Structures are given as C-alpha cells and as structure tokens.
mmCIF file of C-alpha atoms and ligand atoms in Angstrom:
data_model
loop_
_atom_site.group_PDB
_atom_site.id
_atom_site.type_symbol
_atom_site.label_atom_id
_atom_site.label_comp_id
_atom_site.label_asym_id
_atom_site.label_seq_id
_atom_site.Cartn_x
_atom_site.Cartn_y
_atom_site.Cartn_z
ATOM 1 C CA MET E 860 0.000 0.000 0.000
ATOM 2 C CA PRO E 861 1.299 3.513 -0.765
ATOM 3 C CA CYS E 862 2.478 5.291 2.331
ATOM 4 C CA THR E 863 3.459 8.813 3.332
ATOM 5 C CA LEU E 864 5.540 9.527 6.434
ATOM 6 C CA PHE E 865 5.594 12.641 8.611
ATOM 7 C CA ILE E 866 8.249 13.476 11.191
ATOM 8 C CA SER E 867 9.405 16.644 12.974
ATOM 9 C CA ASP E 868 11.446 17.910 15.891
ATOM 10 C CA LEU E 869 14.409 15.579 15.529
ATOM 11 C CA HIS E 870 16.625 18.381 16.849
ATOM 12 C CA LEU E 871 19.665 16.605 15.420
ATOM 13 C CA ASP E 872 22.758 17.619 17.325
ATOM 14 C CA PRO E 873 26.330 16.239 17.453
ATOM 15 C CA GLN E 874 25.754 15.712 21.185
ATOM 16 C CA ARG E 875 23.093 13.029 20.560
ATOM 17 C CA PRO E 876 24.691 10.749 17.924
ATOM 18 C CA GLU E 877 22.315 7.866 18.768
ATOM 19 C CA ILE E 878 19.352 9.911 17.479
ATOM 20 C CA THR E 879 21.207 10.774 14.264
ATOM 21 C CA ARG E 880 21.853 7.030 13.832
ATOM 22 C CA LEU E 881 18.178 6.248 14.477
ATOM 23 C CA PHE E 882 17.186 8.814 11.844
ATOM 24 C CA LEU E 883 19.688 7.558 9.257
ATOM 25 C CA ASP E 884 18.442 3.973 9.828
ATOM 26 C CA PHE E 885 14.862 5.179 9.455
ATOM 27 C CA LEU E 886 15.740 6.982 6.197
ATOM 28 C CA GLY E 887 17.531 3.927 4.816
ATOM 29 C CA THR E 888 14.655 1.554 5.576
ATOM 30 C CA ARG E 889 11.147 3.044 5.837
ATOM 31 C CA GLY E 890 12.226 6.288 4.166
ATOM 32 C CA HIS E 891 13.220 4.370 1.017
ATOM 33 C CA LEU E 892 9.880 2.530 0.865
ATOM 34 C CA ALA E 893 7.600 5.545 1.323
ATOM 35 C CA GLU E 894 6.104 7.584 -1.507
ATOM 36 C CA CYS E 895 6.738 10.822 0.348
ATOM 37 C CA LEU E 896 8.531 11.870 3.495
ATOM 38 C CA TYR E 897 7.619 15.181 5.119
ATOM 39 C CA ILE E 898 9.999 16.653 7.696
ATOM 40 C CA LEU E 899 7.914 19.349 9.388
ATOM 41 C CA GLY E 900 10.574 21.480 11.021
ATOM 42 C CA ASP E 901 13.378 21.336 13.571
ATOM 43 C CA LEU E 902 15.245 18.610 11.733
ATOM 44 C CA PHE E 903 18.337 20.249 13.212
ATOM 45 C CA GLU E 904 18.819 21.702 16.672
ATOM 46 C CA ALA E 905 20.433 24.674 14.962
ATOM 47 C CA TRP E 906 21.170 25.748 11.390
ATOM 48 C CA VAL E 907 23.430 28.731 10.850
ATOM 49 C CA GLY E 908 23.637 28.633 7.046
ATOM 50 C CA ASP E 909 23.948 26.227 4.136
ATOM 51 C CA ASP E 910 27.727 26.747 4.134
ATOM 52 C CA ASP E 911 27.892 24.848 7.455
ATOM 53 C CA ASP E 912 30.503 22.158 6.858
ATOM 54 C CA SER E 913 29.740 20.042 9.942
ATOM 55 C CA ALA E 914 29.985 16.240 9.760
ATOM 56 C CA LEU E 915 26.400 16.012 11.017
ATOM 57 C CA ALA E 916 25.034 18.171 8.179
ATOM 58 C CA SER E 917 26.911 16.106 5.556
ATOM 59 C CA ALA E 918 25.768 12.756 6.983
ATOM 60 C CA VAL E 919 22.127 13.851 7.158
ATOM 61 C CA CYS E 920 22.212 15.342 3.685
ATOM 62 C CA ALA E 921 23.708 12.136 2.257
ATOM 63 C CA GLY E 922 20.964 10.097 3.959
ATOM 64 C CA ILE E 923 18.213 12.287 2.506
ATOM 65 C CA ARG E 924 19.835 12.232 -0.937
ATOM 66 C CA ASP E 925 19.929 8.393 -0.922
ATOM 67 C CA CYS E 926 16.265 8.430 -0.004
ATOM 68 C CA THR E 927 15.306 10.744 -2.870
ATOM 69 C CA GLN E 928 17.436 8.688 -5.277
ATOM 70 C CA ALA E 929 15.475 5.609 -4.175
ATOM 71 C CA GLY E 930 12.370 7.413 -5.458
ATOM 72 C CA THR E 931 10.952 9.010 -2.290
ATOM 73 C CA ALA E 932 9.886 12.640 -2.539
ATOM 74 C CA VAL E 933 11.311 14.394 0.531
ATOM 75 C CA TYR E 934 9.881 17.715 1.727
ATOM 76 C CA VAL E 935 11.419 19.853 4.450
ATOM 77 C CA MET E 936 9.633 22.653 6.297
ATOM 78 C CA HIS E 937 11.419 25.211 8.444
ATOM 79 C CA GLY E 938 11.163 24.944 12.221
ATOM 80 C CA ASN E 939 11.977 27.602 14.766
ATOM 81 C CA ARG E 940 15.518 26.181 15.076
ATOM 82 C CA ASP E 941 16.430 25.534 11.452
ATOM 83 C CA PHE E 942 14.571 28.370 9.697
ATOM 84 C CA LEU E 943 17.774 29.239 7.810
ATOM 85 C CA LEU E 944 17.806 25.990 5.810
ATOM 86 C CA GLY E 945 18.093 27.304 2.283
ATOM 87 C CA LYS E 946 18.188 26.517 -1.417
ATOM 88 C CA ASP E 947 21.734 25.142 -1.352
ATOM 89 C CA PHE E 948 20.812 22.643 1.364
ATOM 90 C CA ALA E 949 17.723 21.573 -0.586
ATOM 91 C CA ALA E 950 19.715 21.176 -3.806
ATOM 92 C CA ALA E 951 22.465 19.185 -2.071
ATOM 93 C CA CYS E 952 19.939 16.791 -0.485
ATOM 94 C CA GLY E 953 17.522 16.591 -3.403
ATOM 95 C CA CYS E 954 14.637 17.675 -1.165
ATOM 96 C CA THR E 955 12.012 20.387 -1.601
ATOM 97 C CA LEU E 956 11.580 23.214 0.914
ATOM 98 C CA LEU E 957 7.973 23.610 1.960
ATOM 99 C CA THR E 958 6.288 26.876 2.993
ATOM 100 C CA ASP E 959 4.653 26.994 6.444
ATOM 101 C CA PRO E 960 1.689 26.436 6.202
ATOM 102 C CA SER E 961 1.204 24.219 3.131
ATOM 103 C CA ALA E 962 -1.915 22.305 2.130
ATOM 104 C CA ILE E 963 -1.479 18.920 0.417
ATOM 105 C CA ASP E 964 -3.792 16.272 -0.960
ATOM 106 C CA LEU E 965 -3.209 13.288 1.319
ATOM 107 C CA TYR E 966 -4.914 10.304 -0.323
ATOM 108 C CA GLY E 967 -7.982 12.335 -1.151
ATOM 109 C CA GLN E 968 -8.177 14.534 1.964
ATOM 110 C CA THR E 969 -6.832 18.074 1.913
ATOM 111 C CA THR E 970 -4.427 18.300 4.833
ATOM 112 C CA LEU E 971 -2.708 21.376 6.214
ATOM 113 C CA LEU E 972 0.937 20.982 7.244
ATOM 114 C CA MET E 973 2.653 23.341 9.680
ATOM 115 C CA HIS E 974 5.650 23.298 11.969
ATOM 116 C CA GLY E 975 3.357 24.468 14.766
ATOM 117 C CA ASP E 976 5.070 27.529 16.226
ATOM 118 C CA LEU E 977 2.657 29.820 14.333
ATOM 119 C CA LEU E 978 -0.149 28.279 16.405
ATOM 120 C CA CYS E 979 1.445 29.193 19.749
ATOM 121 C CA THR E 980 0.035 32.717 19.711
ATOM 122 C CA ASP E 981 -0.162 32.994 23.527
ATOM 123 C CA ASP E 982 3.624 33.228 23.616
ATOM 124 C CA HIS E 983 3.904 36.880 22.583
ATOM 125 C CA GLU E 984 7.612 37.078 23.381
ATOM 126 C CA TYR E 985 8.350 34.205 21.007
ATOM 127 C CA MET E 986 6.068 35.578 18.270
ATOM 128 C CA ASP E 987 7.990 38.883 18.404
ATOM 129 C CA PHE E 988 11.312 37.046 18.171
ATOM 130 C CA ARG E 989 9.973 34.971 15.268
ATOM 131 C CA GLY E 990 8.917 38.116 13.434
ATOM 132 C CA MET E 991 12.432 39.518 13.769
ATOM 133 C CA VAL E 992 14.431 36.488 12.632
ATOM 134 C CA ARG E 993 12.107 35.755 9.682
ATOM 135 C CA GLU E 994 12.787 39.234 8.228
ATOM 136 C CA PRO E 995 14.879 38.863 5.050
ATOM 137 C CA ARG E 996 17.047 41.787 6.186
ATOM 138 C CA TRP E 997 17.846 40.162 9.550
ATOM 139 C CA GLN E 998 18.688 36.892 7.776
ATOM 140 C CA GLN E 999 20.932 38.577 5.198
ATOM 141 C CA ALA E 1000 22.849 40.406 7.943
ATOM 142 C CA PHE E 1001 23.197 37.185 9.956
ATOM 143 C CA LEU E 1002 24.323 35.076 6.993
ATOM 144 C CA ALA E 1003 26.934 37.718 6.080
ATOM 145 C CA LYS E 1004 28.775 37.037 9.360
ATOM 146 C CA PRO E 1005 31.627 34.492 9.533
ATOM 147 C CA LEU E 1006 30.542 30.904 10.267
ATOM 148 C CA ALA E 1007 32.258 30.835 13.671
ATOM 149 C CA GLU E 1008 30.433 33.995 14.772
ATOM 150 C CA ARG E 1009 27.093 32.614 13.544
ATOM 151 C CA ARG E 1010 27.657 29.421 15.548
ATOM 152 C CA GLN E 1011 28.391 31.546 18.620
ATOM 153 C CA ILE E 1012 25.215 33.625 18.170
ATOM 154 C CA ALA E 1013 23.130 30.455 17.696
ATOM 155 C CA LEU E 1014 24.524 29.109 20.963
ATOM 156 C CA GLN E 1015 23.628 32.323 22.790
ATOM 157 C CA LEU E 1016 20.107 32.357 21.301
ATOM 158 C CA ARG E 1017 19.687 28.773 22.446
ATOM 159 C CA GLU E 1018 20.686 29.657 26.027
ATOM 160 C CA THR E 1019 18.358 32.669 26.088
ATOM 161 C CA SER E 1020 15.547 30.462 24.797
ATOM 162 C CA ILE E 1021 16.126 27.847 27.543
ATOM 163 C CA GLU E 1022 16.011 30.626 30.156
ATOM 164 C CA ARG E 1023 12.788 32.041 28.695
ATOM 165 C CA ILE E 1024 11.082 28.642 28.511
ATOM 166 C CA ARG E 1025 11.983 27.953 32.157
ATOM 167 C CA GLY E 1026 9.997 30.999 33.273
ATOM 168 C CA LYS E 1027 6.859 30.220 31.266
ATOM 169 C CA PRO E 1028 3.758 28.258 32.268
ATOM 170 C CA GLU E 1029 3.174 25.054 30.273
ATOM 171 C CA SER E 1030 -0.062 26.345 28.740
ATOM 172 C CA ILE E 1031 1.669 29.278 27.004
ATOM 173 C CA MET E 1032 3.986 26.819 25.235
ATOM 174 C CA ASP E 1033 1.074 24.910 23.685
ATOM 175 C CA VAL E 1034 -1.066 25.885 20.708
ATOM 176 C CA ASN E 1035 -3.891 28.394 21.100
ATOM 177 C CA ARG E 1036 -7.064 26.453 20.342
ATOM 178 C CA GLN E 1037 -8.802 29.381 18.688
ATOM 179 C CA THR E 1038 -5.781 29.987 16.455
ATOM 180 C CA VAL E 1039 -5.955 26.317 15.408
ATOM 181 C CA VAL E 1040 -9.629 26.588 14.447
ATOM 182 C CA ASP E 1041 -9.152 29.960 12.705
ATOM 183 C CA THR E 1042 -6.165 28.641 10.722
ATOM 184 C CA MET E 1043 -7.987 25.471 9.654
ATOM 185 C CA GLU E 1044 -11.108 27.431 8.667
ATOM 186 C CA ARG E 1045 -9.057 29.945 6.704
ATOM 187 C CA HIS E 1046 -7.528 27.080 4.708
ATOM 188 C CA ALA E 1047 -10.831 25.168 4.562
ATOM 189 C CA VAL E 1048 -9.308 21.916 5.864
ATOM 190 C CA GLN E 1049 -10.584 19.219 8.228
ATOM 191 C CA ARG E 1050 -7.137 17.842 8.997
ATOM 192 C CA LEU E 1051 -3.969 19.507 10.322
ATOM 193 C CA ILE E 1052 -0.594 17.864 10.944
ATOM 194 C CA HIS E 1053 2.061 19.723 12.941
ATOM 195 C CA GLY E 1054 4.891 19.301 15.442
ATOM 196 C CA HIS E 1055 6.788 21.791 17.606
ATOM 197 C CA THR E 1056 4.950 21.289 20.913
ATOM 198 C CA HIS E 1057 6.468 17.829 21.494
ATOM 199 C CA ARG E 1058 3.033 16.599 22.626
ATOM 200 C CA PRO E 1059 2.222 13.727 20.224
ATOM 201 C CA ALA E 1060 -1.526 13.157 20.078
ATOM 202 C CA VAL E 1061 -4.580 12.938 17.866
ATOM 203 C CA HIS E 1062 -7.086 15.673 18.768
ATOM 204 C CA GLU E 1063 -10.680 15.575 17.563
ATOM 205 C CA LEU E 1064 -12.267 19.004 17.106
ATOM 206 C CA THR E 1065 -14.945 20.873 15.191
ATOM 207 C CA VAL E 1066 -13.951 23.067 12.257
ATOM 208 C CA ASN E 1067 -16.295 24.620 9.693
ATOM 209 C CA GLY E 1068 -19.098 22.958 11.703
ATOM 210 C CA LYS E 1069 -17.755 19.506 10.868
ATOM 211 C CA PRO E 1070 -15.565 16.933 12.658
ATOM 212 C CA ALA E 1071 -11.863 17.590 12.175
ATOM 213 C CA GLN E 1072 -8.533 16.194 13.336
ATOM 214 C CA ARG E 1073 -5.297 17.727 14.574
ATOM 215 C CA LEU E 1074 -2.423 15.263 14.482
ATOM 216 C CA VAL E 1075 0.592 16.292 16.552
ATOM 217 C CA LEU E 1076 4.000 14.726 15.899
ATOM 218 C CA GLY E 1077 6.374 13.914 18.749
ATOM 219 C CA ASP E 1078 10.022 14.853 19.177
ATOM 220 C CA TRP E 1079 13.057 12.627 18.777
ATOM 221 C CA TYR E 1080 14.760 13.256 22.128
ATOM 222 C CA GLU E 1081 14.452 9.811 23.722
ATOM 223 C CA GLN E 1082 13.040 7.883 20.739
ATOM 224 C CA GLY E 1083 11.659 8.497 17.273
ATOM 225 C CA SER E 1084 8.106 9.594 16.489
ATOM 226 C CA VAL E 1085 6.489 8.961 13.105
ATOM 227 C CA LEU E 1086 3.062 9.518 11.618
ATOM 228 C CA GLU E 1087 2.382 6.936 8.916
ATOM 229 C CA CYS E 1088 -0.478 7.667 6.517
ATOM 230 C CA THR E 1089 -1.893 5.298 3.889
ATOM 231 C CA PRO E 1090 -5.153 5.460 1.953
ATOM 232 C CA ALA E 1091 -6.615 3.505 4.925
ATOM 233 C CA GLY E 1092 -5.747 6.158 7.527
ATOM 234 C CA CYS E 1093 -3.030 7.653 9.715
ATOM 235 C CA GLN E 1094 -1.210 6.149 12.681
ATOM 236 C CA LEU E 1095 1.204 7.728 15.190
ATOM 237 C CA GLN E 1096 4.108 5.434 15.989
ATOM 238 C CA THR E 1097 7.211 5.515 18.170
ATOM 239 C CA LEU E 1098 10.618 4.249 17.046
ATOM 240 C CA GLY E 1099 12.943 2.718 19.619
HETATM 241 MN MN1 LIG O 1143 9.902 23.781 17.109
#
C-alpha cells in the first residue's frame, strides 16, 4: 500500500549521535519505501547557514539524498531552530523546501501541514522574536557574518531560549485552540498535521461545523516519532 511519512522535531545535534543514527536507519529503511517523506521542522537543533561544513550536516544530507534517489519525494519545512535551511541545502539533499503552512492532498483529503510555532500565539515574546528572525534583512545580515560567529550567536540564542522557557507556564507553550480553528477554517481543511509542541496526540475538534482532526507529531529526544499515513488512515508510531 502507498504510504506517506511525517516526522518533525528531531533536533539533530552532534551531542546526541544515537538519534542521528536512528534517523539515518529510518531513512535507509522506511524512508526508502515511502512515496513521500515530510519533515515538518526542527530537523536540526540549529542551522546557521547552508555553508555549514559540519559532519552532522553532511551525513544527514547524504541520507536524505539516498532516499530521494530511491524514489521518495522528501519535503522539508522550516522549524523555529532551522529556519535558515536554504536553497543550497535543498539542492544538495535533493529535497524540496515547503512553505509553512502548506496544504497537500493526502490520499484524497486536503491536509494542512505546519511546523506548529505559528499556532502558539499565547507566547507573545516568542512571536515577536519569530517576526524579527524571519525578516529577510535580519537573515541577510546574519548570513553575512563568519561561520564561527554565527555558531556563537546560535549558541547564545539557544541559552536565552532555555532561560525564557523555564519561566513560562506550560499552557503558554502549547497551541492556542482558537488559532488552530481559525487557521484550519481559513484554509478550509478538516485535517492539520504539525509538530513543535512535542506533545504527540490525535485531537478531535470541530472546524467549519464539521468533525476535524489535529495530528501532533512527537520529538526525537528519547526515541523516534512517526506519523504513517496510507489510503486507509493515519497512525502515530514511536521508534525505539
Ligand atoms: Mn519547534
């Protein structure tokens, strides 16, 4: 049966080589057999530019390239950590960068794909930060800096983010339910797939006066998390 896979929030980092291995194994097995693989953001813990020559970036890119050469269409959406993934990365891996949000036809049902951070509208501080770093001018200025300096800035941003998250109530870090409904109604969809919150679940809700589903992907900190969709339906799975 044809199958499409969705993953997000791998947060690949040289400090967690076992997760990189798990991902490369997944790409080489199930990734090769799928029709499409969607990576919905935060593939990398940090991305400071496509000129990054790290061993991790090369290994991951080679894994994705093998997958696309085996016939799988691989799509990558930006997350809040790797929003600087660019055209050179996509060309080197053979994948397609996907706009957030994007609607696809998933075996007959229009499905909206997002990373998920755009739904966390209660976190005003983060939304302001997001607005700044998604400005083309900010990105051009950042990418013009030497690689070593960019890595340093990314490290500092990461530490600031950890500090900020520590001081915030759990509810602020989750999606705003009204934003979810508004977004789904605006795109006229009854199904949404996203990650970012690291709270894997299938939520039933009402959108456009009809039953709808919000499928949330899990992170890859302790194990893998995959959503497998076939014409028969979708299933959230964990990978050990
Ligand atoms: Mn995220």
